């Protein structure tokens, strides 16, 4: 999935979450198809938002635009 947002005073405001339903392989992937609004459950979206906000804080980001790409994690991965 991809997240677009804005950081203001260190707080993340999520503008959109995009699903990327095509299989994504390799260390990089090209943008082929974005789906919005996301079809993920509300709890999953809340976790995606929280992970993105923690990542921004860990990097010391406080102001400006954010584009983040996340992949689902499974125990078998």
PDB file of N, CA and C in Angstrom, residues 12-77:
ATOM      1  N   UNK A  12       1.234  13.339  11.956  1.00  0.00           N
ATOM      2  CA  UNK A  12       0.917  12.909  10.606  1.00  0.00           C
ATOM      3  C   UNK A  12      -0.568  13.072  10.322  1.00  0.00           C
ATOM      4  N   UNK A  13      -0.870  13.769   9.240  1.00  0.00           N
ATOM      5  CA  UNK A  13      -2.240  13.861   8.726  1.00  0.00           C
ATOM      6  C   UNK A  13      -2.277  13.035   7.438  1.00  0.00           C
ATOM      7  N   UNK A  14      -2.967  11.912   7.473  1.00  0.00           N
ATOM      8  CA  UNK A  14      -3.045  11.036   6.301  1.00  0.00           C
ATOM      9  C   UNK A  14      -4.060  11.615   5.329  1.00  0.00           C
ATOM     10  N   UNK A  15      -3.622  11.823   4.093  1.00  0.00           N
ATOM     11  CA  UNK A  15      -4.511  12.333   3.049  1.00  0.00           C
ATOM     12  C   UNK A  15      -5.175  11.204   2.280  1.00  0.00           C
ATOM     13  N   UNK A  16      -4.445  10.116   2.048  1.00  0.00           N
ATOM     14  CA  UNK A  16      -4.998   8.982   1.299  1.00  0.00           C
ATOM     15  C   UNK A  16      -4.169   7.742   1.554  1.00  0.00           C
ATOM     16  N   UNK A  17      -4.846   6.609   1.543  1.00  0.00           N
ATOM     17  CA  UNK A  17      -4.185   5.303   1.561  1.00  0.00           C
ATOM     18  C   UNK A  17      -4.601   4.590   0.292  1.00  0.00           C
ATOM     19  N   UNK A  18      -3.617   4.147  -0.466  1.00  0.00           N
ATOM     20  CA  UNK A  18      -3.868   3.475  -1.734  1.00  0.00           C
ATOM     21  C   UNK A  18      -3.514   2.001  -1.619  1.00  0.00           C
ATOM     22  N   UNK A  19      -4.413   1.132  -2.045  1.00  0.00           N
ATOM     23  CA  UNK A  19      -4.085  -0.286  -2.185  1.00  0.00           C
ATOM     24  C   UNK A  19      -3.349  -0.457  -3.504  1.00  0.00           C
ATOM     25  N   UNK A  20      -2.416  -1.391  -3.504  1.00  0.00           N
ATOM     26  CA  UNK A  20      -1.674  -1.731  -4.719  1.00  0.00           C
ATOM     27  C   UNK A  20      -1.880  -3.230  -4.943  1.00  0.00           C
ATOM     28  N   UNK A  21      -2.977  -3.601  -5.621  1.00  0.00           N
ATOM     29  CA  UNK A  21      -3.372  -5.008  -5.686  1.00  0.00           C
ATOM     30  C   UNK A  21      -2.519  -5.903  -6.584  1.00  0.00           C
ATOM     31  N   UNK A  22      -1.725  -5.355  -7.484  1.00  0.00           N
ATOM     32  CA  UNK A  22      -0.880  -6.201  -8.338  1.00  0.00           C
ATOM     33  C   UNK A  22       0.216  -6.838  -7.500  1.00  0.00           C
ATOM     34  N   UNK A  23       0.661  -8.050  -7.865  1.00  0.00           N
ATOM     35  CA  UNK A  23       1.769  -8.666  -7.129  1.00  0.00           C
ATOM     36  C   UNK A  23       3.019  -7.782  -7.226  1.00  0.00           C
ATOM     37  N   UNK A  24       3.674  -7.590  -6.100  1.00  0.00           N
ATOM     38  CA  UNK A  24       4.862  -6.731  -6.050  1.00  0.00           C
ATOM     39  C   UNK A  24       6.051  -7.608  -5.700  1.00  0.00           C
ATOM     40  N   UNK A  25       7.005  -7.713  -6.608  1.00  0.00           N
ATOM     41  CA  UNK A  25       8.143  -8.586  -6.391  1.00  0.00           C
ATOM     42  C   UNK A  25       9.438  -7.806  -6.525  1.00  0.00           C
ATOM     43  N   UNK A  26      10.447  -8.287  -5.852  1.00  0.00           N
ATOM     44  CA  UNK A  26      11.755  -7.658  -5.950  1.00  0.00           C
ATOM     45  C   UNK A  26      11.949  -6.569  -4.929  1.00  0.00           C
ATOM     46  N   UNK A  27      13.124  -5.969  -4.920  1.00  0.00           N
ATOM     47  CA  UNK A  27      13.405  -4.906  -3.959  1.00  0.00           C
ATOM     48  C   UNK A  27      12.734  -3.588  -4.355  1.00  0.00           C
ATOM     49  N   UNK A  28      12.212  -3.505  -5.567  1.00  0.00           N
ATOM     50  CA  UNK A  28      11.506  -2.308  -6.027  1.00  0.00           C
ATOM     51  C   UNK A  28      10.285  -2.765  -6.811  1.00  0.00           C
ATOM     52  N   UNK A  29       9.364  -1.856  -7.035  1.00  0.00           N
ATOM     53  CA  UNK A  29       8.181  -2.186  -7.818  1.00  0.00           C
ATOM     54  C   UNK A  29       7.658  -0.917  -8.466  1.00  0.00           C
ATOM     55  N   UNK A  30       7.207  -1.071  -9.688  1.00  0.00           N
ATOM     56  CA  UNK A  30       6.690   0.091 -10.403  1.00  0.00           C
ATOM     57  C   UNK A  30       5.219   0.292 -10.072  1.00  0.00           C
ATOM     58  N   UNK A  31       4.781   1.515 -10.216  1.00  0.00           N
ATOM     59  CA  UNK A  31       3.391   1.839  -9.975  1.00  0.00           C
ATOM     60  C   UNK A  31       2.557   1.371 -11.170  1.00  0.00           C
ATOM     61  N   UNK A  32       1.730   0.352 -10.955  1.00  0.00           N
ATOM     62  CA  UNK A  32       0.891  -0.154 -12.038  1.00  0.00           C
ATOM     63  C   UNK A  32      -0.573   0.160 -11.801  1.00  0.00           C
ATOM     64  N   UNK A  33      -1.013   0.041 -10.543  1.00  0.00           N
ATOM     65  CA  UNK A  33      -2.420   0.268 -10.244  1.00  0.00           C
ATOM     66  C   UNK A  33      -2.574   0.671  -8.786  1.00  0.00           C
ATOM     67  N   UNK A  34      -3.211   1.793  -8.554  1.00  0.00           N
ATOM     68  CA  UNK A  34      -3.554   2.250  -7.203  1.00  0.00           C
ATOM     69  C   UNK A  34      -5.066   2.195  -7.064  1.00  0.00           C
ATOM     70  N   UNK A  35      -5.558   1.777  -5.908  1.00  0.00           N
ATOM     71  CA  UNK A  35      -6.992   1.742  -5.636  1.00  0.00           C
ATOM     72  C   UNK A  35      -7.248   2.570  -4.386  1.00  0.00           C
ATOM     73  N   UNK A  36      -8.143   3.529  -4.495  1.00  0.00           N
ATOM     74  CA  UNK A  36      -8.532   4.324  -3.339  1.00  0.00           C
ATOM     75  C   UNK A  36     -10.027   4.632  -3.440  1.00  0.00           C
ATOM     76  N   UNK A  37     -10.757   4.654  -2.354  1.00  0.00           N
ATOM     77  CA  UNK A  37     -10.268   4.451  -0.997  1.00  0.00           C
ATOM     78  C   UNK A  37      -9.828   3.000  -0.783  1.00  0.00           C
ATOM     79  N   UNK A  38      -8.971   2.822   0.193  1.00  0.00           N
ATOM     80  CA  UNK A  38      -8.448   1.496   0.495  1.00  0.00           C
ATOM     81  C   UNK A  38      -9.579   0.549   0.883  1.00  0.00           C
ATOM     82  N   UNK A  39      -9.408  -0.706   0.542  1.00  0.00           N
ATOM     83  CA  UNK A  39     -10.404  -1.722   0.888  1.00  0.00           C
ATOM     84  C   UNK A  39     -10.035  -2.452   2.176  1.00  0.00           C
ATOM     85  N   UNK A  40      -8.981  -2.007   2.846  1.00  0.00           N
ATOM     86  CA  UNK A  40      -8.553  -2.643   4.087  1.00  0.00           C
ATOM     87  C   UNK A  40      -9.500  -2.314   5.234  1.00  0.00           C
ATOM     88  N   UNK A  41      -9.551  -3.206   6.208  1.00  0.00           N
ATOM     89  CA  UNK A  41     -10.397  -3.001   7.391  1.00  0.00           C
ATOM     90  C   UNK A  41      -9.903  -1.789   8.179  1.00  0.00           C
ATOM     91  N   UNK A  42     -10.810  -1.176   8.918  1.00  0.00           N
ATOM     92  CA  UNK A  42     -10.488   0.035   9.682  1.00  0.00           C
ATOM     93  C   UNK A  42      -9.323  -0.194  10.638  1.00  0.00           C
ATOM     94  N   UNK A  43      -9.262  -1.352  11.285  1.00  0.00           N
ATOM     95  CA  UNK A  43      -8.172  -1.645  12.209  1.00  0.00           C
ATOM     96  C   UNK A  43      -6.827  -1.726  11.512  1.00  0.00           C
ATOM     97  N   UNK A  44      -6.816  -2.292  10.315  1.00  0.00           N
ATOM     98  CA  UNK A  44      -5.577  -2.387   9.536  1.00  0.00           C
ATOM     99  C   UNK A  44      -5.137  -0.984   9.106  1.00  0.00           C
ATOM    100  N   UNK A  45      -6.074  -0.180   8.662  1.00  0.00           N
ATOM    101  CA  UNK A  45      -5.735   1.192   8.257  1.00  0.00           C
ATOM    102  C   UNK A  45      -5.179   1.995   9.430  1.00  0.00           C
ATOM    103  N   UNK A  46      -5.740   1.799  10.619  1.00  0.00           N
ATOM    104  CA  UNK A  46      -5.232   2.492  11.803  1.00  0.00           C
ATOM    105  C   UNK A  46      -3.793   2.067  12.088  1.00  0.00           C
ATOM    106  N   UNK A  47      -3.486   0.786  11.927  1.00  0.00           N
ATOM    107  CA  UNK A  47      -2.123   0.306  12.155  1.00  0.00           C
ATOM    108  C   UNK A  47      -1.165   0.848  11.089  1.00  0.00           C
ATOM    109  N   UNK A  48      -1.616   0.910   9.837  1.00  0.00           N
ATOM    110  CA  UNK A  48      -0.806   1.468   8.750  1.00  0.00           C
ATOM    111  C   UNK A  48      -0.455   2.924   9.065  1.00  0.00           C
ATOM    112  N   UNK A  49      -1.440   3.668   9.522  1.00  0.00           N
ATOM    113  CA  UNK A  49      -1.220   5.068   9.883  1.00  0.00           C
ATOM    114  C   UNK A  49      -0.233   5.172  11.049  1.00  0.00           C
ATOM    115  N   UNK A  50      -0.396   4.321  12.054  1.00  0.00           N
ATOM    116  CA  UNK A  50       0.486   4.359  13.225  1.00  0.00           C
ATOM    117  C   UNK A  50       1.923   3.990  12.853  1.00  0.00           C
ATOM    118  N   UNK A  51       2.102   2.979  12.018  1.00  0.00           N
ATOM    119  CA  UNK A  51       3.445   2.561  11.594  1.00  0.00           C
ATOM    120  C   UNK A  51       4.116   3.685  10.803  1.00  0.00           C
ATOM    121  N   UNK A  52       3.361   4.333   9.927  1.00  0.00           N
ATOM    122  CA  UNK A  52       3.918   5.426   9.127  1.00  0.00           C
ATOM    123  C   UNK A  52       4.324   6.599  10.023  1.00  0.00           C
ATOM    124  N   UNK A  53       3.490   6.925  11.002  1.00  0.00           N
ATOM    125  CA  UNK A  53       3.811   8.019  11.926  1.00  0.00           C
ATOM    126  C   UNK A  53       5.048   7.681  12.748  1.00  0.00           C
ATOM    127  N   UNK A  54       5.177   6.425  13.214  1.00  0.00           N
ATOM    128  CA  UNK A  54       6.366   6.022  13.979  1.00  0.00           C
ATOM    129  C   UNK A  54       7.622   6.100  13.120  1.00  0.00           C
ATOM    130  N   UNK A  55       7.505   5.700  11.867  1.00  0.00           N
ATOM    131  CA  UNK A  55       8.661   5.760  10.963  1.00  0.00           C
ATOM    132  C   UNK A  55       9.116   7.205  10.762  1.00  0.00           C
ATOM    133  N   UNK A  56       8.163   8.101  10.569  1.00  0.00           N
ATOM    134  CA  UNK A  56       8.515   9.519  10.390  1.00  0.00           C
ATOM    135  C   UNK A  56       9.216  10.052  11.638  1.00  0.00           C
ATOM    136  N   UNK A  57       8.699   9.712  12.823  1.00  0.00           N
ATOM    137  CA  UNK A  57       9.335  10.158  14.071  1.00  0.00           C
ATOM    138  C   UNK A  57      10.738   9.581  14.202  1.00  0.00           C
ATOM    139  N   UNK A  58      10.890   8.299  13.858  1.00  0.00           N
ATOM    140  CA  UNK A  58      12.203   7.644  13.968  1.00  0.00           C
ATOM    141  C   UNK A  58      13.237   8.314  13.065  1.00  0.00           C
ATOM    142  N   UNK A  59      12.780   8.851  11.945  1.00  0.00           N
ATOM    143  CA  UNK A  59      13.674   9.544  11.022  1.00  0.00           C
ATOM    144  C   UNK A  59      13.870  11.011  11.392  1.00  0.00           C
ATOM    145  N   UNK A  60      13.169  11.479  12.399  1.00  0.00           N
ATOM    146  CA  UNK A  60      13.297  12.870  12.830  1.00  0.00           C
ATOM    147  C   UNK A  60      12.528  13.850  11.953  1.00  0.00           C
ATOM    148  N   UNK A  61      11.582  13.352  11.178  1.00  0.00           N
ATOM    149  CA  UNK A  61      10.788  14.232  10.306  1.00  0.00           C
ATOM    150  C   UNK A  61       9.710  14.926  11.120  1.00  0.00           C
ATOM    151  N   UNK A  62       9.503  16.229  10.861  1.00  0.00           N
ATOM    152  CA  UNK A  62       8.495  16.981  11.618  1.00  0.00           C
ATOM    153  C   UNK A  62       7.550  17.788  10.731  1.00  0.00           C
ATOM    154  N   UNK A  63       8.005  18.221   9.572  1.00  0.00           N
ATOM    155  CA  UNK A  63       7.191  19.081   8.705  1.00  0.00           C
ATOM    156  C   UNK A  63       7.326  18.635   7.256  1.00  0.00           C
ATOM    157  N   UNK A  64       6.222  18.693   6.522  1.00  0.00           N
ATOM    158  CA  UNK A  64       6.301  18.479   5.086  1.00  0.00           C
ATOM    159  C   UNK A  64       5.522  17.273   4.594  1.00  0.00           C
ATOM    160  N   UNK A  65       5.592  17.049   3.291  1.00  0.00           N
ATOM    161  CA  UNK A  65       4.843  15.960   2.672  1.00  0.00           C
ATOM    162  C   UNK A  65       5.488  14.605   2.963  1.00  0.00           C
ATOM    163  N   UNK A  66       4.640  13.574   2.976  1.00  0.00           N
ATOM    164  CA  UNK A  66       5.099  12.206   3.223  1.00  0.00           C
ATOM    165  C   UNK A  66       4.496  11.292   2.165  1.00  0.00           C
ATOM    166  N   UNK A  67       5.345  10.463   1.584  1.00  0.00           N
ATOM    167  CA  UNK A  67       4.888   9.359   0.735  1.00  0.00           C
ATOM    168  C   UNK A  67       5.563   8.122   1.302  1.00  0.00           C
ATOM    169  N   UNK A  68       4.775   7.161   1.757  1.00  0.00           N
ATOM    170  CA  UNK A  68       5.327   5.934   2.329  1.00  0.00           C
ATOM    171  C   UNK A  68       4.742   4.732   1.608  1.00  0.00           C
ATOM    172  N   UNK A  69       5.572   3.719   1.443  1.00  0.00           N
ATOM    173  CA  UNK A  69       5.149   2.456   0.823  1.00  0.00           C
ATOM    174  C   UNK A  69       5.307   1.370   1.875  1.00  0.00           C
ATOM    175  N   UNK A  70       4.266   0.592   2.085  1.00  0.00           N
ATOM    176  CA  UNK A  70       4.312  -0.492   3.051  1.00  0.00           C
ATOM    177  C   UNK A  70       3.868  -1.782   2.403  1.00  0.00           C
ATOM    178  N   UNK A  71       4.475  -2.861   2.837  1.00  0.00           N
ATOM    179  CA  UNK A  71       4.070  -4.188   2.407  1.00  0.00           C
ATOM    180  C   UNK A  71       3.557  -4.948   3.614  1.00  0.00           C
ATOM    181  N   UNK A  72       2.573  -5.809   3.419  1.00  0.00           N
ATOM    182  CA  UNK A  72       2.100  -6.606   4.558  1.00  0.00           C
ATOM    183  C   UNK A  72       3.180  -7.582   4.994  1.00  0.00           C
ATOM    184  N   UNK A  73       3.227  -7.847   6.265  1.00  0.00           N
ATOM    185  CA  UNK A  73       4.190  -8.789   6.812  1.00  0.00           C
ATOM    186  C   UNK A  73       3.434 -10.009   7.308  1.00  0.00           C
ATOM    187  N   UNK A  74       3.957 -11.183   7.022  1.00  0.00           N
ATOM    188  CA  UNK A  74       3.400 -12.411   7.573  1.00  0.00           C
ATOM    189  C   UNK A  74       4.537 -13.200   8.196  1.00  0.00           C
ATOM    190  N   UNK A  75       4.202 -14.064   9.130  1.00  0.00           N
ATOM    191  CA  UNK A  75       5.214 -14.856   9.818  1.00  0.00           C
ATOM    192  C   UNK A  75       5.977 -15.748   8.853  1.00  0.00           C
ATOM    193  N   UNK A  76       5.350 -16.115   7.741  1.00  0.00           N
ATOM    194  CA  UNK A  76       6.014 -16.989   6.780  1.00  0.00           C
ATOM    195  C   UNK A  76       6.909 -16.240   5.814  1.00  0.00           C
ATOM    196  N   UNK A  77       6.859 -14.892   5.838  1.00  0.00           N
ATOM    197  CA  UNK A  77       7.651 -14.102   4.888  1.00  0.00           C
ATOM    198  C   UNK A  77       9.092 -14.004   5.304  1.00  0.00           C
TER     199      UNK A  77
END
